[in-house]
mmCIF file of C-alpha atoms in Angstrom:
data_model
loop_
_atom_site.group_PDB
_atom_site.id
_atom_site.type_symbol
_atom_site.label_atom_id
_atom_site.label_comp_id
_atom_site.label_asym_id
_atom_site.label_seq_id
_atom_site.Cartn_x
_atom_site.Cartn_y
_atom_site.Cartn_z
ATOM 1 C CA UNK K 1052 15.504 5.744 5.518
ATOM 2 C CA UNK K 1053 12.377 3.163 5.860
ATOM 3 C CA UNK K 1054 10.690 2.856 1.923
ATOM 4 C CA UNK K 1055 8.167 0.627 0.998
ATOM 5 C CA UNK K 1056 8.968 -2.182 -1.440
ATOM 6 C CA UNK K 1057 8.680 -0.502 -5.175
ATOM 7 C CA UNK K 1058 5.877 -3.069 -5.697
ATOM 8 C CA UNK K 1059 4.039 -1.832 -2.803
ATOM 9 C CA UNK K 1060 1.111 -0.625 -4.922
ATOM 10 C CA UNK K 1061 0.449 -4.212 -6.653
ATOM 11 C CA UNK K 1062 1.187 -5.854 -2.936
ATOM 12 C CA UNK K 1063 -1.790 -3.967 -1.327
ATOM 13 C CA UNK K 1064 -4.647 -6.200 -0.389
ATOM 14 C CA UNK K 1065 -7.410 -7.569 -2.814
ATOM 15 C CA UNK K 1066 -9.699 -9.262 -0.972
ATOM 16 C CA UNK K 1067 -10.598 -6.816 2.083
ATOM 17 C CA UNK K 1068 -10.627 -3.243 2.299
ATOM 18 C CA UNK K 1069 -7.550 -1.584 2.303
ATOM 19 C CA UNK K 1070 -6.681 0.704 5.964
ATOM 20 C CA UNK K 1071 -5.727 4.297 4.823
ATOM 21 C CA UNK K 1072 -4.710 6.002 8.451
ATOM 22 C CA UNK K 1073 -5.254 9.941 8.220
ATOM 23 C CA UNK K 1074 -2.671 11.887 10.259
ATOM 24 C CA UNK K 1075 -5.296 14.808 10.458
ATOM 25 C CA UNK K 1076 -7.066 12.781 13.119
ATOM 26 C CA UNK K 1077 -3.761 11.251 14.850
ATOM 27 C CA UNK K 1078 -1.985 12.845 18.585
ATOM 28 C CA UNK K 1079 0.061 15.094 16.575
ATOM 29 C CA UNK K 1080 1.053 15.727 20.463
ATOM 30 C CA UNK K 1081 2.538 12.126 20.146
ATOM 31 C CA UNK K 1082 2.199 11.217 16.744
ATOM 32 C CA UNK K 1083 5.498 8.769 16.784
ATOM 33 C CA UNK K 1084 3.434 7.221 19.520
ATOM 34 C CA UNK K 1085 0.696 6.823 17.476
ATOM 35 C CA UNK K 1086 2.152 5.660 14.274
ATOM 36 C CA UNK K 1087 3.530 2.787 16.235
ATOM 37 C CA UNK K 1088 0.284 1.993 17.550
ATOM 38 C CA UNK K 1089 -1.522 1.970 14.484
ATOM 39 C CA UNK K 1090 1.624 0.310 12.455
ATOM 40 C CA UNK K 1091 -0.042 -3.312 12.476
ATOM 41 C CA UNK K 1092 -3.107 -2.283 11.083
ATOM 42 C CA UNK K 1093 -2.634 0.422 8.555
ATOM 43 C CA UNK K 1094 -1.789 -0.405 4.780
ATOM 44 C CA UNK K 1095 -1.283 3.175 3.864
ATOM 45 C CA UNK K 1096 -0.845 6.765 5.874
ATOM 46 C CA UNK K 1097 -3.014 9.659 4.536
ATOM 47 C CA UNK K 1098 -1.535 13.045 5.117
ATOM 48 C CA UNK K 1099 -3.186 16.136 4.175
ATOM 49 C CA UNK K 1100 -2.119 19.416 2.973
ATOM 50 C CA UNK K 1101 -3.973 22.252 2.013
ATOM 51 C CA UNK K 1102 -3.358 26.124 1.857
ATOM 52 C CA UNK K 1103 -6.067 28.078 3.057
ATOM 53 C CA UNK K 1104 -7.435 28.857 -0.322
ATOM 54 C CA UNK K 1105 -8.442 25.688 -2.949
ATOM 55 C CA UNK K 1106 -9.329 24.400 0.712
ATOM 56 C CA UNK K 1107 -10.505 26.148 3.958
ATOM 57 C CA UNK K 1108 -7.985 24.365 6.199
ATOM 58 C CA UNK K 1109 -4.102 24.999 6.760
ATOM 59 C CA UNK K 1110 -2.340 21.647 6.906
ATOM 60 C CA UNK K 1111 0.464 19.938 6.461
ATOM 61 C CA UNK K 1112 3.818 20.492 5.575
ATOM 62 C CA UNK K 1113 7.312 18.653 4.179
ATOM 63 C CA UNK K 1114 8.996 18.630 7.181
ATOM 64 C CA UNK K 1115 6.253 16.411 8.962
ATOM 65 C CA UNK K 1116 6.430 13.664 6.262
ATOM 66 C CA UNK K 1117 9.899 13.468 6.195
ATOM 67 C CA UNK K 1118 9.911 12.784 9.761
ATOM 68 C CA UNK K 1119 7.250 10.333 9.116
ATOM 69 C CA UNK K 1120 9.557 8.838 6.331
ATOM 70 C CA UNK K 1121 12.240 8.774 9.086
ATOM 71 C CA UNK K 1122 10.346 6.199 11.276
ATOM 72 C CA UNK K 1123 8.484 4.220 9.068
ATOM 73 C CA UNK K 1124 7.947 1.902 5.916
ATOM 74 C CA UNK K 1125 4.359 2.384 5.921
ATOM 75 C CA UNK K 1126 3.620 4.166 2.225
ATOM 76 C CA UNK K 1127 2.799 7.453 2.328
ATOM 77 C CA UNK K 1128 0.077 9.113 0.399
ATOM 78 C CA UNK K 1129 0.022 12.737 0.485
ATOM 79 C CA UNK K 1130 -3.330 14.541 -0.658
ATOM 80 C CA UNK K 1131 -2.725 17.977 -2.182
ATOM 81 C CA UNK K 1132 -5.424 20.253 -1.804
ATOM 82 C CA UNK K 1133 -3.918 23.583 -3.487
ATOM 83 C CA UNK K 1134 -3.822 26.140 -5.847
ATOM 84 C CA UNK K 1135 -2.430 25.923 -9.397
ATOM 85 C CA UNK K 1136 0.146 28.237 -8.549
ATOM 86 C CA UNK K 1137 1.667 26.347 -6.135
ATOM 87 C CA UNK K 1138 0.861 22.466 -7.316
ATOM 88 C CA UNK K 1139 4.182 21.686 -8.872
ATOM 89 C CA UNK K 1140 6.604 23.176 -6.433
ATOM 90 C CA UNK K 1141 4.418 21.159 -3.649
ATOM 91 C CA UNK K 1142 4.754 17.965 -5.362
ATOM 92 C CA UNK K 1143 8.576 18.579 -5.413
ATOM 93 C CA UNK K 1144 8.886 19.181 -1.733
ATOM 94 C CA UNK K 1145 6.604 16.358 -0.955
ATOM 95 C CA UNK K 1146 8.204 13.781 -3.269
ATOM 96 C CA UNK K 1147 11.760 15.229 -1.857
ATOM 97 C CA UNK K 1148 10.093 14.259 2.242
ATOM 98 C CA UNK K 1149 9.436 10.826 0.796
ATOM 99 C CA UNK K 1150 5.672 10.558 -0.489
ATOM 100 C CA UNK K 1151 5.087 7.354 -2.125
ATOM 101 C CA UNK K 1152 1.589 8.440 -3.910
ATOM 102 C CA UNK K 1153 0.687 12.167 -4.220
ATOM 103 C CA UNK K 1154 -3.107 13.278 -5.506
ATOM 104 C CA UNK K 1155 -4.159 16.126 -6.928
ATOM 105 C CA UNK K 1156 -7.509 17.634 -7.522
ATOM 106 C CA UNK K 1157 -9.361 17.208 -10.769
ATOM 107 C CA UNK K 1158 -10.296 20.447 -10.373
ATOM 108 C CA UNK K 1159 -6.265 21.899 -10.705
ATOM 109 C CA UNK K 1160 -6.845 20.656 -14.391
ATOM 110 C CA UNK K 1161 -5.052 23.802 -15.842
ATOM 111 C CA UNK K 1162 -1.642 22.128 -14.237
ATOM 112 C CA UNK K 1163 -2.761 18.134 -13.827
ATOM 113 C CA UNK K 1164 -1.190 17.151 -17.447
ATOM 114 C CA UNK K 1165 2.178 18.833 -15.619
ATOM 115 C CA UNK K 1166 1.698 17.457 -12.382
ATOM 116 C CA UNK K 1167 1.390 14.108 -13.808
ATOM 117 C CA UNK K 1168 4.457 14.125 -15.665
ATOM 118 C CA UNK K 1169 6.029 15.773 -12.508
ATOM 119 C CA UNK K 1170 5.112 12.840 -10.483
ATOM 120 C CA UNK K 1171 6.146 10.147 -13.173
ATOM 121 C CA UNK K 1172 9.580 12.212 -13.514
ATOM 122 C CA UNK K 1173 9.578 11.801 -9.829
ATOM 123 C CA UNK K 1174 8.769 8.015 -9.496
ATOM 124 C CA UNK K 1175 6.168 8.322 -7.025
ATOM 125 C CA UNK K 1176 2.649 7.121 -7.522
ATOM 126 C CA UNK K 1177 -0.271 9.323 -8.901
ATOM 127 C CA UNK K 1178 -3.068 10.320 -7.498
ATOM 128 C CA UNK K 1179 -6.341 12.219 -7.606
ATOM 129 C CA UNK K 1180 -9.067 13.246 -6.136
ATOM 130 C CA UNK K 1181 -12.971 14.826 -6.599
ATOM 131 C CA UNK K 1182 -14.575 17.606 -4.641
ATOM 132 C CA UNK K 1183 -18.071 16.174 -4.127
ATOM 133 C CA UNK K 1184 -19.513 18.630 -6.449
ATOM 134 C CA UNK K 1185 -17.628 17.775 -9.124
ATOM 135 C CA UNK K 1186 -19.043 14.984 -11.915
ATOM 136 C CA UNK K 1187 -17.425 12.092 -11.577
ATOM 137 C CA UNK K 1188 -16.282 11.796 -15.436
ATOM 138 C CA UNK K 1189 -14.139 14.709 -15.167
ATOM 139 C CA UNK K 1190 -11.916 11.634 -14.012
ATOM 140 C CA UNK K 1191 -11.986 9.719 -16.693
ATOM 141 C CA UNK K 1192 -9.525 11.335 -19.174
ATOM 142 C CA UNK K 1193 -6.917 11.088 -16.489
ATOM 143 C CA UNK K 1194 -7.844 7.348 -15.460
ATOM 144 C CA UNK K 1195 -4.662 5.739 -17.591
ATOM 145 C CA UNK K 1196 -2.168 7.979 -15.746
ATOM 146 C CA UNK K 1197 -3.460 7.238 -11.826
ATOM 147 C CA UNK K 1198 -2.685 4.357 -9.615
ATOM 148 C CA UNK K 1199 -5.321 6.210 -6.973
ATOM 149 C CA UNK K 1200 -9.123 7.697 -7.288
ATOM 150 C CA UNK K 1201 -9.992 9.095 -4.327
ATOM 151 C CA UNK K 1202 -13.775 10.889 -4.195
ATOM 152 C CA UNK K 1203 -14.828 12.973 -1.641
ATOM 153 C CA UNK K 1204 -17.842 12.448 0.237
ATOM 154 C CA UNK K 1205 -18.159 15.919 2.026
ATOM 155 C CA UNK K 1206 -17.277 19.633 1.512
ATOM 156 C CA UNK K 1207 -13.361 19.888 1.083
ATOM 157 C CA UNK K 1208 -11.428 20.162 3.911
ATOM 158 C CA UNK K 1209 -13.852 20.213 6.802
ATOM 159 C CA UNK K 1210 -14.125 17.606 9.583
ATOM 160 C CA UNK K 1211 -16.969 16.171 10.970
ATOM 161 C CA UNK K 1212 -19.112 16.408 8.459
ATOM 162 C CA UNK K 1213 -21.316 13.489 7.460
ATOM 163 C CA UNK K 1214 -21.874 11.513 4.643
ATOM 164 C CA UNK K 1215 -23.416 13.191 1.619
ATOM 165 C CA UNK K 1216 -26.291 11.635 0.115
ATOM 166 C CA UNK K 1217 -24.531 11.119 -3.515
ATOM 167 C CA UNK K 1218 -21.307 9.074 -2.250
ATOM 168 C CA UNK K 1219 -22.423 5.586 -3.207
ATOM 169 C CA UNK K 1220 -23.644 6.375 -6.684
ATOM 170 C CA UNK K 1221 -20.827 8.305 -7.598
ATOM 171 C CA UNK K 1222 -18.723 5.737 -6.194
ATOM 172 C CA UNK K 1223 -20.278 2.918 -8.312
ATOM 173 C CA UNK K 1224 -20.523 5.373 -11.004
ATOM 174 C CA UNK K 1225 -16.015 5.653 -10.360
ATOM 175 C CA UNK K 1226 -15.665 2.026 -10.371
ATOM 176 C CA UNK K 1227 -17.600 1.884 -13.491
ATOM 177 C CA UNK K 1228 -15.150 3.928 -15.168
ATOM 178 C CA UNK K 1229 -11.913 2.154 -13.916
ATOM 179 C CA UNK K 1230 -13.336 -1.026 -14.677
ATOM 180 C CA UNK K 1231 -13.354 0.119 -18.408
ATOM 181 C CA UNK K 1232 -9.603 0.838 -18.197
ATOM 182 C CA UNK K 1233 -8.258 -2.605 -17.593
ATOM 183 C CA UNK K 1234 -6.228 -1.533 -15.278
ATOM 184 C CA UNK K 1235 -5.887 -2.082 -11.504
ATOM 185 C CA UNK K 1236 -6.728 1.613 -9.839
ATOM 186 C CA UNK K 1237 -7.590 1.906 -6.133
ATOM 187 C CA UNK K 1238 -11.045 3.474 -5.740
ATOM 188 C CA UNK K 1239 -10.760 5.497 -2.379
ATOM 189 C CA UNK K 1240 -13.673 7.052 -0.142
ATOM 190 C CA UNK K 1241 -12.912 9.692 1.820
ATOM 191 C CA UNK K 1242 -15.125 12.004 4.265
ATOM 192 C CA UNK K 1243 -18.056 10.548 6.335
ATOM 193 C CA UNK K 1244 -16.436 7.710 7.563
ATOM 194 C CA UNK K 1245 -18.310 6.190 9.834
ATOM 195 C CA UNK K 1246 -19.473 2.775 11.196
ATOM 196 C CA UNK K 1247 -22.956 3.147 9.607
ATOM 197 C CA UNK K 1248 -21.431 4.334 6.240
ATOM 198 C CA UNK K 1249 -18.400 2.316 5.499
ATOM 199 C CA UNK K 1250 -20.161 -1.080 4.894
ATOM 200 C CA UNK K 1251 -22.187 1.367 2.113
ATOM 201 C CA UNK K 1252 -19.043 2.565 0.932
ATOM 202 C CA UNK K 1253 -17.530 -0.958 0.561
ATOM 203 C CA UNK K 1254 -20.685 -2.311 -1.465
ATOM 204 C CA UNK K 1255 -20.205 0.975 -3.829
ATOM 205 C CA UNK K 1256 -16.868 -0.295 -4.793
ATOM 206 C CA UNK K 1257 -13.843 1.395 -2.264
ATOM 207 C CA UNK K 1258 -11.404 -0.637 -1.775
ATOM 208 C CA UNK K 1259 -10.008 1.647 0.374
ATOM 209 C CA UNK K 1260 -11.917 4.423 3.254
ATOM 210 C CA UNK K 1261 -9.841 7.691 4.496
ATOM 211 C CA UNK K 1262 -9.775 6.646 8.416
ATOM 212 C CA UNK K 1263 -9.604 9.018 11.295
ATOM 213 C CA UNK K 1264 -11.582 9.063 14.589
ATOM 214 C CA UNK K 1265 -13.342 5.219 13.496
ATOM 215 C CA UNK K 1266 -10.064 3.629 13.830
ATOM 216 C CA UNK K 1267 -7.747 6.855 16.206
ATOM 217 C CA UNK K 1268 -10.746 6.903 18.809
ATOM 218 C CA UNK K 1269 -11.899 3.182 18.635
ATOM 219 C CA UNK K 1270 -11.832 1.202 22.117
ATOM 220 C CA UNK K 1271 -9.975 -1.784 20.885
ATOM 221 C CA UNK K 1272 -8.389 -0.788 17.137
ATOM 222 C CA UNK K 1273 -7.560 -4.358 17.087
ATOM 223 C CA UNK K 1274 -11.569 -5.766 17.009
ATOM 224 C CA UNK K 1275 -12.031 -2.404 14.951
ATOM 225 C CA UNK K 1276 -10.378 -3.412 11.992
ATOM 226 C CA UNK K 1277 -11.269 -7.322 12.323
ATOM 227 C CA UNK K 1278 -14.785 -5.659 11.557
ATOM 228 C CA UNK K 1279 -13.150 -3.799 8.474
ATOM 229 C CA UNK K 1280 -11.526 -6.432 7.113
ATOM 230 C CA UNK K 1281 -14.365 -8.641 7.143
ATOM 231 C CA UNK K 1282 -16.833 -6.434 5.502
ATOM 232 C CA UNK K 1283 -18.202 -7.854 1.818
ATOM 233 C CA UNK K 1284 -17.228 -6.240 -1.271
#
């Protein structure tokens, strides 16, 4: 089975902004095809679930990422958008298909001390991530225990959507907060990507923007992410 290196976290790029592929906007008719096209380019692949209740959508399952895991090194970061009930049996299945980094919400903070552990038990990477709605600070307490921040930058769960008009303050507002830790955490936008909001996203402090249609439905992915990469931090 393909794994990333164990440092793969501390090997991810400093200096330009990190290419997180989301399988949501991928061929799922040909998604092996797809992974292969996108393998050069992407540092990590972003695959959501959520159940129809913490989140409108229904989406993904185990079985998809292990298949991913099957044909690829690429880490895999697997963003949990669920109910309490259901967090810590979902972050066993997940981790069992292979998930390098998991997130959970700040908002499933009845569980998130138990998750965390979970995920440390498990040896995979911890992440989380904040509705737009929600302050940024409810973050903060948790900070020492994530490798990943992720904020959202539109309502849960719902494509298309553009950017809302908070996203770069309450990213700067993030990297504010994880600069006070010390510690190297990877500030993550996600929602609203687009090519007139990413170099905004950038200058707030993400190292790293959710991807889907800019990169799946650029003309030449190649010149796309030359453009990424060269954007100032």
């Amino acid at each position: 089975m393909p794994k990333p290196a164990s440092d793969w976290i501390a090997r991810l790029p400093r200096d330009r902004l990190i290419a997180e592929y989301s399988m949501w906007s991928a061929d799922l008719v040909r998604l092996a095809d797809d992974l292969a096209r996108i393998a050069p380019h992407a540092d990590i692949l972003h695959v959501d679930v959520a159940d129809g209740h913490f989140a409108p959508a229904l989406l993904f399952f185990p079985d998809l990422v292990a298949r991913m895991r099957d044909i690829t090194a690429i880490p895999i970061h697997v963003h949990l958008m669920v109910a309490d009930t259901v967090l810590l049996a979902q972050i066993d299945q997940f981790a069992d298909a292979g998930a390098d980094l998991i997130s959970l919400h700040a908002e499933n903070a009845v569980v998130a001390a138990a998750a965390l552990d979970l995920l440390a038990q498990r040896g995979v990477a911890a992440g989380m991530v904040l509705r737009v709605e929600t302050p940024v600070v409810q973050a903060a307490r948790w900070l020492p225990r994530l490798h990943m921040l992720t904020l959202l930058g539109t309502a849960i769960g719902v494509k298309g959507q553009g950017l809302d008009p908070k996203a770069t303050a309450r990213l700067q507002e993030a990297a504010g907060l994880i600069a006070a830790t010390g510690q190297r955490i990877i500030l993550a936008a996600d929602g609203g990507i687009r090519e007139n909001t990413v170099p905004l996203l950038r200058k707030a402090g993400a190292e790293t923007v959710v991807l889907g249609s800019l990169a799946f439905g650029a003309p030449d992915l190649a010149a796309r992410m030359n453009w990424l990469h060269r954007l100032p931090g």
